[in-house]
Structure formats: structure tokens, C-alpha cells
Amino acid sequence: MAATGQDRSRRSGRPPPDDGWKAVPRTMVRAMRSLVASTWAPWALLAVSLILHVVVTLLGSDAFNMVDLKVYYDGAGHLFDGTLYDFFSEPLHLPFTYPTFSALIFTPMVWIPWTVLRVLWQAASFGAIGLMAYSTLKLLGRAGPGAPHPVRHLRGIVVTVIALGLWLEPVRTTFNYGQINLFLAALLLTGAAAAGPPAVPGDPMIDPKTTRRGDFWGGLSVGLAAGVKLTPALSGLYYLLQRRWWAVFWSVATFVATVAVGWIAAPSETVRFFTSLMFDPARTGPIWSAINQSLRGALSRVQGQDRVGVWLVCAALAFVLGLWCAWRSLRAGDRTAAFLAVQITALLISPISWSHHWVWVLPLLLWCLFGPRQRSAAARWLAIAWTVATCSYVVSILIAQQYEDQPASRPLWQSALGVVYPLLGLVTLAVLARLAGRPVTDGPVPIGRGQRAVDPGRG
């Protein structure tokens, strides 16, 4: 009688095959391995993706208008005249909603011609995607010096991620609006990857000096990101849960420094922002618009009105779930899952989380494909669900269906589809927490090496 995959696994000491591979056709897996292993195919794919990006954007109704970048550009020009939070950027009549420190770092934009600035911003955004991909793989232990499970063809993988990641709805709309989300995500991921694992007393493999240096970079990234846009401040929970007090200290100190710098540049506007404007989420746009993919936005559309009390209760429950998920992931040694859990929690509980804020889907998909749970069927189905949700552009369709200044009440099908990102966010937290409770029976599959070990069911 022929031995089964499980019998061969027992004899060889390897774990039994996992049904998770059934979630992805093996022909697709082989094709992706061949693609990233090629010296030219990833670059050709990137070139095709870039050309399609330009063509699709030019065919749109707002070709390279990049309205959010225009807000940054105009805001830099109003920083020193006392009207930073009073002017409106046209043509969409948008206000400036970030702290004064962000307007200060946007100031060099006013010296660059608008057309040149848009080209540079788009090019830098492509670089930010690549940095996000590399930093996520480094955080996973799949890239960088001393990586325990390095992937081969790293360059091919990163270039392929840039080419394909562009078409995820949150990433694509970030390009369209000229948003800053990719840069902030790249900054936070780079800081987390630089921070490395926490020091363990008595462990000779981890140098305390290296850990303190990593804590500095991790804390610095959180403080700077929060100084530009407040919501990344919740990233400090990732270090707080690990009791990395130096990282927490540097994150707070850096944020306070950004506030101080903003106050020196524009004292009255800084005081005004932190004492009044930051508490008015409606100033950034209608809470019940389909583009607001936070829990508050989803609940307001389902209920037909914005009920703050209901949202606060749901946000508190989501916060507890996210905290528990991050804690369990850290106990399981999965720092990437913990970091992503914190970011998803921030998106859920924030009053406003525009759909383009969900660029964290990109590192989440990399975790599903390259992380320690990649053999799990749950991780693979999670990747499929997010890919369908973001590549179907359901949120963009809903935005096109609604009319200007539409109230919270809307047709049932629009309300149901309008919860897609928050609902998947909650599912993601639940899946991450559940997987964190299971032992990792095998290390990450070395995708890109072409080894037979990637198919544990074959002897």
C-alpha cells in the first residue's frame, strides 16, 4: 500500500501536510515563483503596470489632479499667514486637517513647479511601496542581514509587489489623491523592522545595545508619523505591549518635539489645532460617506444616522479585540501580526478612515504569503478575501453611486457593501488572534527557492 503524505511526514519527522495549499492553485504558485526568479520579468511587469496606471488615470475624470497633494501644497503657502485652517483648496474646496508640523515639512513644495511636484510624488510613492514590501519581509525575518528565513530573489519579489500592489484600491486611490499614506506606512514599518526583537534577559543572542538603538528608531518613526498625522500615534501600543520603555519614551519625546516645532513656526495655529480642531472629525468630510471605512462610518450608514454612543461602544470592543490580538501574537513570537493588528485597530476605531488609509492591506497580504502562518488555510482565505475586496473596487463604486452631501440613509445594498473594510478588519483581528493560539509546526516556506519542501505532502 502506498504511504500517505501524513505517513511520510511521521517517518521523516516533518509536520503533516496542511490543507492551506488547496486555497491557491499550484500552477499559480509555480508561475509566481518563476516570475520573481526571472532577472527581467518583474521589471517588465512593473513597466506594464506603470503604463497602465498612466493610461487609466488619463482616461479618468480627474487625471492627475491629486487633490490631497494640492491641499498639502496650498497649506504650506498658508502656514505663516494665520489662515492655515481657514483656507480651502480648490477645486474640491478641501481644508487643511493635519498638525502645523506637517505644513512645515510640506514647505519645500512651494519651490517646486506643480507639474514637477506631481511627477516626483508619484515616483516617490512607488518607492514607498517597495520600502513597505522590504520592511515587511525584514520584520518577518525573510530579508535583511541575519534573516533566519531569507527568501531568494528578494529584488524580484519587491519589484513584483510594487507592480501588483499598485492595483489594490487603497494604494491606487492614494496615488490618485496624492495622499501621504504610503510614506507614513513605510516609515512605521521601517521603524518596526529596525527595532528588531525585544531584549531578553540572559539571552546572549540579543545585544542590549542593539535593542536600545532599535528602540530609538522605532520610537522615532512613531513620533514623526504622529506629528504629521495624529492617527499613527496608536502604533506606540506595539512597543508598549512589549514593555519597550525606551521606544515608548522616544515616540512621546519625538511627538512632543514636532508639536514644539509647529508651535515655534505658527503658535496660534498650533494651539488652535490641538485645543479645538482635532476634536472635530466632521471637518475632514462627511462621516457617513462611503469613502469613510471606519466603524463609525459603517455604523452611520447601516443605522441611517450617526449615533455616537453606539459607535463608542463598538470602538471600545474593537480596541479590546485588537489589543488582545496583538498581545497573543507577541506571545506567539509573531511581531508582524502584532504590528498589523495595532494598525487595523487604529483604522477601525478612528472616526474617519478613508478607504485609502487602508494601505495596510499590502503588508497584511505579505504576511499571509510569507509569514509563519502561510501554511494555514485561514491565512490564505484571508488573503483571498482582501484581494477580492480591494481589487473589485467596491468602495469606489459606492462612492460613484452616492450623490453630493447624501445623508447617512441609503439603499440596503449600499449599506451592506459599505461595511466591507471594517468587517474584514474585524475578521482579520479574529483570525490573527485565533492563529496566534496555535503552535507553529514549521518555519516559513522559503518561497523563491524552488525547494521541494514547499510541498510537504510529497515525499
Coordinates of C-alpha atoms in Angstrom, one line a residue:
M1 CA 0.0 0.0 0.0
A2 CA 1.3 3.4 -0.9
A3 CA 2.2 5.6 2.0
T4 CA 0.2 8.8 2.5
G5 CA 1.6 12.3 2.9
Q6 CA 1.0 12.0 6.7
D7 CA 2.8 8.7 6.9
R8 CA 5.8 10.0 5.1
S9 CA 5.8 13.1 7.3
R10 CA 5.8 10.9 10.5
R11 CA 8.7 8.9 9.2
S12 CA 10.7 11.9 8.2
G13 CA 9.9 13.9 11.3
R14 CA 8.3 16.7 9.3
P15 CA 4.8 18.0 10.2
P16 CA 1.9 16.6 8.2
P17 CA 0.8 18.4 5.1
D18 CA -1.6 21.4 5.6
D19 CA -4.7 21.8 3.5
G20 CA -4.0 25.5 3.3
W21 CA -2.2 25.0 -0.1
K22 CA -5.5 24.0 -1.6
A23 CA -6.7 27.6 -1.3
V24 CA -4.2 28.6 -4.0
P25 CA -3.8 26.7 -7.3
R26 CA -0.4 25.2 -7.5
T27 CA 0.0 26.3 -11.1
M28 CA -0.4 29.9 -9.9
V29 CA 2.2 29.3 -7.2
R30 CA 4.7 27.9 -9.7
A31 CA 4.1 30.8 -12.1
M32 CA 4.7 33.4 -9.3
R33 CA 8.0 31.6 -8.4
S34 CA 9.1 31.7 -12.0
L35 CA 8.2 35.3 -12.2
V36 CA 10.2 36.5 -9.2
A37 CA 13.1 34.3 -10.1
S38 CA 13.5 36.0 -13.5
T39 CA 16.0 38.8 -14.0
W40 CA 13.7 40.7 -16.4
A41 CA 10.1 39.6 -15.9
P42 CA 9.4 41.6 -12.7
W43 CA 10.8 44.8 -14.3
A44 CA 8.7 44.1 -17.4
L45 CA 5.6 43.7 -15.2
L46 CA 6.4 46.9 -13.4
A47 CA 6.8 48.8 -16.7
V48 CA 3.4 47.4 -18.0
S49 CA 1.8 48.3 -14.6
L50 CA 3.2 51.8 -14.8
I51 CA 2.0 52.4 -18.4
L52 CA -1.5 51.1 -17.5
H53 CA -1.5 53.4 -14.4
V54 CA -0.8 56.4 -16.6
V55 CA -3.4 55.4 -19.2
V56 CA -6.1 54.6 -16.7
T57 CA -5.5 57.8 -14.9
L58 CA -5.6 59.9 -18.0
L59 CA -8.9 58.3 -19.0
G60 CA -10.4 59.2 -15.7
S61 CA -12.4 62.4 -14.9
D62 CA -9.7 63.9 -12.7
A63 CA -6.5 62.9 -14.5
F64 CA -3.5 63.5 -12.1
N65 CA -5.4 66.3 -10.2
M66 CA -4.1 64.8 -7.0
V67 CA -6.4 66.9 -4.8
D68 CA -4.9 66.0 -1.5
L69 CA -1.4 66.8 -2.7
K70 CA -2.9 70.2 -3.7
V71 CA -4.1 70.7 -0.1
Y72 CA -0.5 70.0 1.2
Y73 CA 0.9 72.4 -1.4
D74 CA -1.6 75.2 -0.6
G75 CA -1.3 74.6 3.1
A76 CA 2.5 75.1 3.0
G77 CA 1.8 78.5 1.5
H78 CA -0.7 79.5 4.3
L79 CA 1.4 78.3 7.2
F80 CA 2.8 81.7 8.2
D81 CA -0.2 84.0 7.4
G82 CA -2.5 82.7 10.1
T83 CA -5.0 81.1 7.7
L84 CA -3.7 77.6 7.7
Y85 CA -7.1 76.2 8.9
D86 CA -9.3 78.8 7.3
F87 CA -8.4 78.5 3.6
F88 CA -9.9 75.9 1.2
S89 CA -8.0 74.2 -1.6
E90 CA -9.8 74.1 -4.9
P91 CA -11.4 72.6 -6.9
L92 CA -13.0 70.4 -4.2
H93 CA -13.0 73.1 -1.5
L94 CA -10.9 71.0 0.9
P95 CA -9.5 72.3 4.2
F96 CA -6.1 71.5 5.7
T97 CA -6.6 69.0 8.5
Y98 CA -3.1 68.0 9.7
P99 CA -1.0 69.4 12.6
T100 CA 1.1 72.5 11.8
F101 CA 4.3 70.4 11.8
S102 CA 3.1 68.7 8.7
A103 CA 2.6 72.0 6.9
L104 CA 6.1 72.9 7.9
I105 CA 7.7 69.8 6.3
F106 CA 5.5 70.4 3.2
T107 CA 7.0 73.9 2.8
P108 CA 9.7 72.9 0.3
M109 CA 6.9 72.0 -2.1
V110 CA 6.1 75.7 -2.8
W111 CA 9.5 76.0 -4.5
I112 CA 8.7 73.1 -7.0
P113 CA 6.6 73.7 -10.1
W114 CA 3.2 71.9 -9.6
T115 CA 3.6 69.6 -12.6
V116 CA 7.1 68.5 -11.5
L117 CA 5.9 68.0 -7.9
R118 CA 3.2 65.6 -9.1
V119 CA 5.6 63.6 -11.1
L120 CA 8.1 63.4 -8.2
W121 CA 5.3 62.5 -5.7
Q122 CA 4.1 59.6 -7.9
A123 CA 7.7 58.3 -8.3
A124 CA 8.3 58.6 -4.6
S125 CA 5.1 56.7 -3.9
F126 CA 6.3 53.8 -6.0
G127 CA 9.5 53.8 -3.9
A128 CA 7.4 53.8 -0.7
I129 CA 5.6 50.6 -1.8
G130 CA 8.9 49.0 -2.4
L131 CA 10.1 50.1 1.1
M132 CA 6.9 48.8 2.6
A133 CA 7.5 45.4 1.0
Y134 CA 11.1 45.1 2.0
S135 CA 10.5 46.3 5.6
T136 CA 7.6 43.8 6.0
L137 CA 9.8 41.0 4.8
K138 CA 12.5 42.1 7.1
L139 CA 10.1 42.3 10.1
L140 CA 9.0 38.7 9.1
G141 CA 12.7 37.5 9.2
R142 CA 12.6 36.9 5.4
A143 CA 15.0 39.7 4.4
G144 CA 17.9 41.8 5.6
P145 CA 21.3 40.8 7.3
G146 CA 21.0 37.8 9.5
A147 CA 17.4 37.0 8.5
P148 CA 16.5 33.5 9.9
H149 CA 14.4 32.5 6.9
P150 CA 15.7 34.6 3.9
V151 CA 13.9 34.5 0.6
R152 CA 15.9 34.2 -2.6
H153 CA 15.1 36.6 -5.5
L154 CA 14.3 39.3 -3.0
R155 CA 14.6 42.0 -5.6
G156 CA 12.2 40.2 -7.9
I157 CA 9.7 39.8 -5.1
V158 CA 9.8 43.5 -4.1
V159 CA 9.5 44.7 -7.8
T160 CA 6.6 42.3 -8.3
V161 CA 4.9 43.6 -5.2
I162 CA 5.2 47.2 -6.4
A163 CA 3.8 46.3 -9.8
L164 CA 0.8 44.3 -8.4
G165 CA 0.3 46.3 -5.2
L166 CA -0.5 49.4 -7.1
W167 CA -3.8 48.0 -8.1
L168 CA -5.2 47.4 -4.6
E169 CA -7.9 50.0 -4.2
P170 CA -6.4 51.7 -1.1
V171 CA -3.0 52.0 -2.8
R172 CA -4.5 53.1 -6.2
T173 CA -6.6 55.8 -4.7
T174 CA -3.6 57.0 -2.6
F175 CA -1.9 57.6 -5.9
N176 CA -5.0 59.3 -7.4
Y177 CA -5.4 61.7 -4.5
G178 CA -1.7 62.3 -4.0
Q179 CA -2.1 61.1 -0.4
I180 CA 0.7 60.6 2.2
N181 CA -0.4 57.2 3.5
L182 CA 2.2 55.1 1.7
F183 CA 5.0 57.3 3.2
L184 CA 3.7 57.0 6.7
A185 CA 3.2 53.3 6.4
A186 CA 6.7 52.9 5.0
L187 CA 8.1 55.0 7.9
L188 CA 6.4 53.0 10.6
L189 CA 7.3 49.6 9.0
T190 CA 10.9 50.7 8.6
G191 CA 11.0 51.7 12.3
A192 CA 9.4 48.4 13.4
A193 CA 11.9 46.4 11.3
A194 CA 14.8 48.4 12.6
A195 CA 13.7 47.9 16.2
G196 CA 14.1 44.2 15.9
P197 CA 13.1 41.7 18.7
P198 CA 13.0 42.9 22.3
A199 CA 15.9 42.1 24.6
V200 CA 15.5 39.0 26.7
P201 CA 17.5 39.0 30.0
G202 CA 20.2 36.4 29.8
D203 CA 19.9 35.8 26.1
P204 CA 23.4 36.1 24.6
M205 CA 21.9 36.2 21.0
I206 CA 20.4 39.7 21.5
D207 CA 22.7 42.6 22.2
P208 CA 21.0 45.1 24.6
K209 CA 22.9 48.0 22.9
T210 CA 21.4 46.9 19.6
T211 CA 18.0 46.7 21.2
R212 CA 18.3 50.3 22.6
R213 CA 19.4 51.6 19.2
G214 CA 16.4 49.8 17.6
D215 CA 14.1 51.2 20.2
F216 CA 15.2 54.7 19.3
W217 CA 14.4 54.2 15.6
G218 CA 11.1 52.5 16.3
G219 CA 10.1 55.3 18.7
L220 CA 11.3 58.0 16.3
S221 CA 9.2 56.6 13.5
V222 CA 6.0 56.6 15.6
G223 CA 6.6 60.1 16.9
L224 CA 7.3 61.5 13.5
A225 CA 4.3 59.8 11.9
A226 CA 2.1 61.0 14.7
G227 CA 3.5 64.6 14.3
V228 CA 2.5 64.6 10.6
K229 CA -0.9 62.9 11.1
L230 CA -2.3 62.0 14.5
T231 CA -3.7 58.5 14.0
P232 CA -0.3 56.7 13.7
A233 CA 0.2 57.6 17.4
L234 CA -1.6 54.3 18.2
S235 CA 1.4 52.5 16.8
G236 CA 3.1 53.1 20.1
L237 CA 0.9 50.3 21.6
Y238 CA 3.1 47.8 19.7
Y239 CA 6.1 48.8 21.8
L240 CA 4.1 49.3 24.9
L241 CA 2.8 45.8 24.9
Q242 CA 6.4 44.6 24.6
R243 CA 7.4 46.8 27.6
R244 CA 10.0 48.5 25.4
W245 CA 10.0 51.6 27.5
W246 CA 12.8 53.4 25.6
A247 CA 10.8 53.0 22.3
V248 CA 7.7 54.5 24.1
F249 CA 9.8 57.3 25.5
W250 CA 11.3 58.2 22.1
S251 CA 7.9 58.1 20.4
V252 CA 6.4 60.5 23.0
A253 CA 9.5 62.7 23.0
T254 CA 9.6 62.9 19.2
F255 CA 5.9 63.7 19.0
V256 CA 6.3 66.5 21.6
A257 CA 9.2 67.8 19.6
T258 CA 7.1 68.0 16.5
V259 CA 4.4 69.9 18.4
A260 CA 7.0 72.3 19.7
V261 CA 8.5 72.9 16.3
G262 CA 5.0 73.5 14.9
W263 CA 4.3 76.0 17.7
I264 CA 7.5 77.9 17.1
A265 CA 6.6 78.2 13.4
A266 CA 2.9 79.0 13.9
P267 CA 2.0 79.4 17.6
S268 CA -1.6 80.5 17.3
E269 CA -2.5 77.9 14.7
T270 CA -0.8 75.1 16.7
V271 CA -2.8 76.0 19.8
R272 CA -6.0 76.2 17.8
F273 CA -5.5 72.8 16.2
F274 CA -4.7 70.9 19.5
T275 CA -7.3 72.6 21.6
S276 CA -10.2 72.7 19.1
L277 CA -9.9 71.5 15.5
M278 CA -8.5 68.0 16.2
F279 CA -11.7 67.1 18.1
D280 CA -13.9 67.8 15.1
P281 CA -13.8 64.8 12.7
A282 CA -16.6 66.1 10.5
R283 CA -14.3 68.9 9.4
T284 CA -12.4 66.5 7.2
G285 CA -15.6 65.4 5.4
P286 CA -18.9 63.7 5.9
I287 CA -18.7 60.8 8.4
W288 CA -21.4 58.8 6.6
S289 CA -19.8 58.9 3.1
A290 CA -18.9 55.5 1.6
I291 CA -15.3 56.6 1.5
N292 CA -15.2 56.6 5.3
Q293 CA -14.4 52.9 6.0
S294 CA -14.1 53.2 9.8
L295 CA -16.5 51.6 12.2
R296 CA -18.2 54.9 12.8
G297 CA -18.8 55.5 9.0
A298 CA -20.1 51.9 8.5
L299 CA -22.4 52.1 11.5
S300 CA -23.8 55.5 10.5
R301 CA -24.7 54.1 7.0
V302 CA -26.3 51.0 8.4
Q303 CA -28.3 52.9 11.1
G304 CA -29.2 55.8 8.8
Q305 CA -27.7 58.3 11.2
D306 CA -24.5 59.0 13.2
R307 CA -25.1 57.6 16.7
V308 CA -22.0 58.5 18.7
G309 CA -22.9 56.3 21.7
V310 CA -23.3 53.1 19.6
W311 CA -20.0 53.9 17.9
L312 CA -18.1 54.5 21.1
V313 CA -19.3 51.1 22.5
C314 CA -18.3 49.3 19.2
A315 CA -15.0 51.1 19.1
A316 CA -14.2 50.1 22.6
L317 CA -14.9 46.5 21.8
A318 CA -12.8 46.7 18.7
F319 CA -10.0 48.2 20.7
V320 CA -10.1 45.4 23.2
L321 CA -10.1 42.8 20.4
G322 CA -7.2 44.5 18.7
L323 CA -5.2 44.7 21.9
W324 CA -5.9 41.1 22.7
C325 CA -4.9 40.0 19.2
A326 CA -1.6 42.0 19.3
W327 CA -0.8 40.6 22.8
R328 CA -1.5 37.0 21.7
S329 CA 0.6 37.5 18.5
L330 CA 3.5 38.8 20.5
R331 CA 3.3 35.9 22.9
A332 CA 3.4 33.6 19.9
G333 CA 6.5 35.4 18.6
D334 CA 4.8 36.9 15.6
R335 CA 5.8 40.6 15.7
T336 CA 4.5 41.3 12.3
A337 CA 1.0 40.1 13.1
A338 CA 1.0 42.2 16.3
F339 CA 2.1 45.3 14.4
L340 CA -0.6 44.8 11.8
A341 CA -3.2 44.2 14.5
V342 CA -2.4 47.6 16.0
Q343 CA -2.7 49.3 12.6
I344 CA -6.0 47.7 11.8
T345 CA -7.3 48.6 15.2
A346 CA -6.4 52.2 14.6
L347 CA -8.3 52.2 11.3
L348 CA -11.4 50.7 12.9
I349 CA -11.7 53.0 15.9
S350 CA -10.7 56.2 14.2
P351 CA -13.8 58.5 13.5
I352 CA -12.5 58.9 9.9
S353 CA -10.6 56.2 8.0
W354 CA -10.9 57.0 4.3
S355 CA -10.6 53.9 2.1
H356 CA -7.1 55.0 1.0
H357 CA -6.0 54.8 4.6
W358 CA -6.3 51.0 4.4
V359 CA -2.9 50.7 2.6
W360 CA -2.0 48.3 5.5
V361 CA -3.7 45.6 3.4
L362 CA -0.5 45.4 1.4
P363 CA 1.8 44.2 4.3
L364 CA -1.1 42.1 5.5
L365 CA -1.1 40.2 2.2
L366 CA 2.7 39.8 2.5
W367 CA 2.2 38.3 6.0
C368 CA -0.4 35.8 4.6
L369 CA 2.1 34.8 1.8
F370 CA 5.4 34.9 3.6
G371 CA 4.6 34.8 7.3
P372 CA 4.8 31.9 9.8
R373 CA 1.2 31.0 9.2
Q374 CA 1.4 30.8 5.4
R375 CA 0.6 27.1 5.5
S376 CA -2.7 27.9 7.3
A377 CA -5.9 27.8 5.2
A378 CA -7.3 30.6 7.3
A379 CA -4.4 32.9 6.3
R380 CA -4.8 32.0 2.6
W381 CA -8.6 32.6 2.6
L382 CA -7.9 35.9 4.4
A383 CA -5.6 36.9 1.6
I384 CA -8.2 35.9 -1.0
A385 CA -10.9 37.9 0.8
W386 CA -8.8 41.1 1.0
T387 CA -7.7 40.7 -2.6
V388 CA -11.3 40.4 -3.9
A389 CA -12.5 43.3 -1.7
T390 CA -9.7 45.7 -2.8
C391 CA -9.4 44.6 -6.4
S392 CA -13.1 44.7 -7.0
Y393 CA -13.1 48.5 -6.2
V394 CA -16.4 48.1 -4.4
V395 CA -15.8 51.2 -2.3
S396 CA -15.1 53.3 -5.4
I397 CA -18.3 52.0 -7.0
L398 CA -20.2 53.0 -3.9
I399 CA -18.6 56.5 -3.9
A400 CA -19.7 56.9 -7.5
Q401 CA -23.3 55.8 -6.6
Q402 CA -23.8 58.3 -3.9
Y403 CA -24.6 61.9 -4.5
E404 CA -23.0 65.0 -3.1
D405 CA -24.0 65.7 0.6
Q406 CA -26.0 62.5 0.7
P407 CA -27.2 61.8 4.3
A408 CA -26.4 58.6 6.2
S409 CA -29.6 56.9 5.0
R410 CA -29.1 55.0 1.7
P411 CA -30.4 51.8 -0.1
L412 CA -29.8 48.5 1.8
W413 CA -27.4 47.1 -0.8
Q414 CA -25.2 50.2 -0.5
S415 CA -25.2 50.0 3.3
A416 CA -24.4 46.3 3.3
L417 CA -21.5 46.6 0.8
G418 CA -20.3 49.8 2.6
V419 CA -19.1 47.8 5.6
V420 CA -16.6 45.8 3.6
Y421 CA -13.3 47.1 5.0
P422 CA -14.4 47.4 8.7
L423 CA -16.0 44.0 8.6
L424 CA -12.9 42.4 7.0
G425 CA -10.8 44.3 9.6
L426 CA -12.7 42.7 12.5
V427 CA -12.4 39.3 10.8
T428 CA -8.7 39.8 10.3
L429 CA -8.2 40.6 14.0
A430 CA -10.2 37.4 14.9
V431 CA -8.2 35.3 12.5
L432 CA -4.8 36.6 13.7
A433 CA -5.8 36.0 17.4
R434 CA -7.0 32.5 16.6
L435 CA -3.9 31.6 14.7
A436 CA -1.7 33.0 17.4
G437 CA -3.1 30.4 19.8
R438 CA -1.9 27.6 17.5
P439 CA 1.7 26.3 17.6
V440 CA 3.8 27.0 14.5
T441 CA 4.7 23.4 13.5
D442 CA 7.1 24.5 10.8
G443 CA 9.1 27.6 9.7
P444 CA 8.1 29.8 6.8
V445 CA 8.1 28.2 3.4
P446 CA 11.2 29.5 1.6
I447 CA 9.2 30.9 -1.4
G448 CA 11.5 31.7 -4.2
R449 CA 14.0 28.9 -3.5
G450 CA 12.2 26.3 -5.6
Q451 CA 12.8 23.6 -3.0
R452 CA 10.7 20.5 -2.7
A453 CA 10.0 21.4 0.9
V454 CA 7.3 23.9 -0.2
D455 CA 5.1 20.9 -0.9
P456 CA 5.1 19.0 2.4
G457 CA 2.7 16.4 1.1
R458 CA 5.3 15.0 -1.3
G459 CA 8.0 12.6 -0.1

